[in-house]
Steps between C-alpha positions, in 0.01 A plus 500: 500500500673189634842455658739315269758281673802375307656167593880508526538279193261719300679821596840354422398384153293813426805715570683326213211551256343838574620842594379626837246722322362208293466286814319774689267567205403133493443489877284812484295357214448164670402661831212667316415202274554182707271282288660584166717189476367164386434236764742211445314167463573276802700786649310541829407856413836602356474746213723582204518840339690616193694823524726690267872560518644811337523442125327160502132559576278244676546218251877490544502633855468331836255276678432552868347240731317645798244414765216721618426513871232761443319435828824605671558786255817344359637373169806275515744507206664158478677445169602688188648372176567633153311353210821453300660282771194297601185454295284384788527413866580132545312267737796467736525877550120533526487233771779677689310829481177334611688351794625842603138608549446264794 
Protein backbone atom coordinates (compact mmCIF):
# COMPACT_ATOMS: atom_id res chain seq x y z
CA UNK A 1 0.00 0.00 0.00
CA UNK A 2 1.23 3.48 -0.91
CA UNK A 3 0.81 6.81 0.86
CA UNK A 4 -1.56 9.11 -1.01
CA UNK A 5 -0.81 12.83 -0.72
CA UNK A 6 -3.45 15.38 -1.71
CA UNK A 7 -2.35 18.74 -3.08
CA UNK A 8 -4.19 21.70 -1.56
CA UNK A 9 -5.96 22.46 -4.83
CA UNK A 10 -7.02 18.83 -5.21
CA UNK A 11 -8.38 18.63 -1.66
CA UNK A 12 -10.25 21.90 -2.01
CA UNK A 13 -11.97 20.85 -5.24
CA UNK A 14 -12.58 17.25 -4.08
CA UNK A 15 -14.41 18.57 -1.03
CA UNK A 16 -16.96 20.24 -3.34
CA UNK A 17 -17.50 17.06 -5.39
CA UNK A 18 -17.32 14.09 -3.00
CA UNK A 19 -18.45 13.31 0.48
CA UNK A 20 -15.66 12.54 2.94
CA UNK A 21 -16.49 8.83 2.65
CA UNK A 22 -16.31 8.89 -1.17
CA UNK A 23 -12.95 10.68 -1.05
CA UNK A 24 -11.52 8.20 1.44
CA UNK A 25 -12.81 5.23 -0.59
CA UNK A 26 -11.03 6.57 -3.67
CA UNK A 27 -7.80 7.18 -1.76
CA UNK A 28 -7.90 3.68 -0.30
CA UNK A 29 -8.50 2.15 -3.73
CA UNK A 30 -5.71 4.12 -5.40
CA UNK A 31 -3.22 3.31 -2.63
CA UNK A 32 -3.72 -0.37 -3.47
CA UNK A 33 -3.94 0.09 -7.27
CA UNK A 34 -1.50 2.88 -8.23
CA UNK A 35 -1.14 1.80 -11.86
CA UNK A 36 -4.86 1.67 -12.62
CA UNK A 37 -5.08 5.07 -14.30
CA UNK A 38 -4.05 5.67 -17.90
CA UNK A 39 -0.72 7.36 -18.55
CA UNK A 40 -1.39 10.76 -20.15
CA UNK A 41 0.50 11.12 -23.46
CA UNK A 42 3.24 13.77 -23.11
CA UNK A 43 2.32 14.07 -19.44
CA UNK A 44 5.70 13.24 -17.89
CA UNK A 45 4.25 10.25 -16.10
CA UNK A 46 1.00 11.88 -15.02
CA UNK A 47 -1.95 9.52 -14.95
CA UNK A 48 -5.70 10.00 -15.30
CA UNK A 49 -8.26 7.76 -13.66
CA UNK A 50 -12.04 7.76 -13.93
CA UNK A 51 -14.03 7.47 -10.73
CA UNK A 52 -17.70 7.52 -9.90
CA UNK A 53 -19.73 10.11 -8.07
CA UNK A 54 -22.86 9.01 -6.22
CA UNK A 55 -25.67 8.53 -8.74
CA UNK A 56 -23.52 9.15 -11.83
CA UNK A 57 -21.21 6.16 -12.24
CA UNK A 58 -17.77 6.37 -13.87
CA UNK A 59 -18.91 7.68 -17.23
CA UNK A 60 -20.53 10.78 -15.74
CA UNK A 61 -18.28 10.97 -12.70
CA UNK A 62 -14.92 12.57 -12.10
CA UNK A 63 -11.45 12.44 -13.57
CA UNK A 64 -8.44 12.58 -11.29
CA UNK A 65 -4.93 13.50 -12.40
CA UNK A 66 -2.18 12.03 -10.24
CA UNK A 67 1.52 11.24 -10.22
CA UNK A 68 3.13 8.08 -8.90
CA UNK A 69 6.33 8.40 -6.91
CA UNK A 70 6.37 4.68 -6.24
CA UNK A 71 10.08 4.52 -5.44
CA UNK A 72 9.32 6.88 -2.55
CA UNK A 73 6.10 5.04 -1.67
CA UNK A 74 3.90 8.02 -2.54
CA UNK A 75 1.09 8.94 -4.91
CA UNK A 76 0.39 12.64 -5.42
CA UNK A 77 -3.18 13.72 -6.23
CA UNK A 78 -2.99 16.89 -8.31
CA UNK A 79 -6.28 17.71 -10.02
CA UNK A 80 -9.90 16.60 -10.09
CA UNK A 81 -12.72 17.63 -12.40
CA UNK A 82 -16.21 16.47 -13.20
CA UNK A 83 -16.93 15.08 -16.63
CA UNK A 84 -20.00 17.31 -17.01
CA UNK A 85 -17.97 20.51 -16.49
CA UNK A 86 -14.86 19.57 -18.46
CA UNK A 87 -14.61 16.85 -21.09
CA UNK A 88 -10.83 16.60 -21.02
CA UNK A 89 -7.84 18.28 -19.44
CA UNK A 90 -6.59 21.12 -21.62
CA UNK A 91 -2.95 21.63 -22.61
CA UNK A 92 -2.57 24.74 -20.46
CA UNK A 93 -3.66 22.90 -17.31
CA UNK A 94 -1.59 19.83 -18.23
CA UNK A 95 1.53 21.98 -18.66
CA UNK A 96 0.89 23.62 -15.30
CA UNK A 97 0.56 20.22 -13.64
CA UNK A 98 3.71 18.95 -15.34
CA UNK A 99 5.52 22.05 -14.08
CA UNK A 100 4.43 21.32 -10.54
CA UNK A 101 6.33 18.03 -10.71
CA UNK A 102 9.73 19.73 -10.93
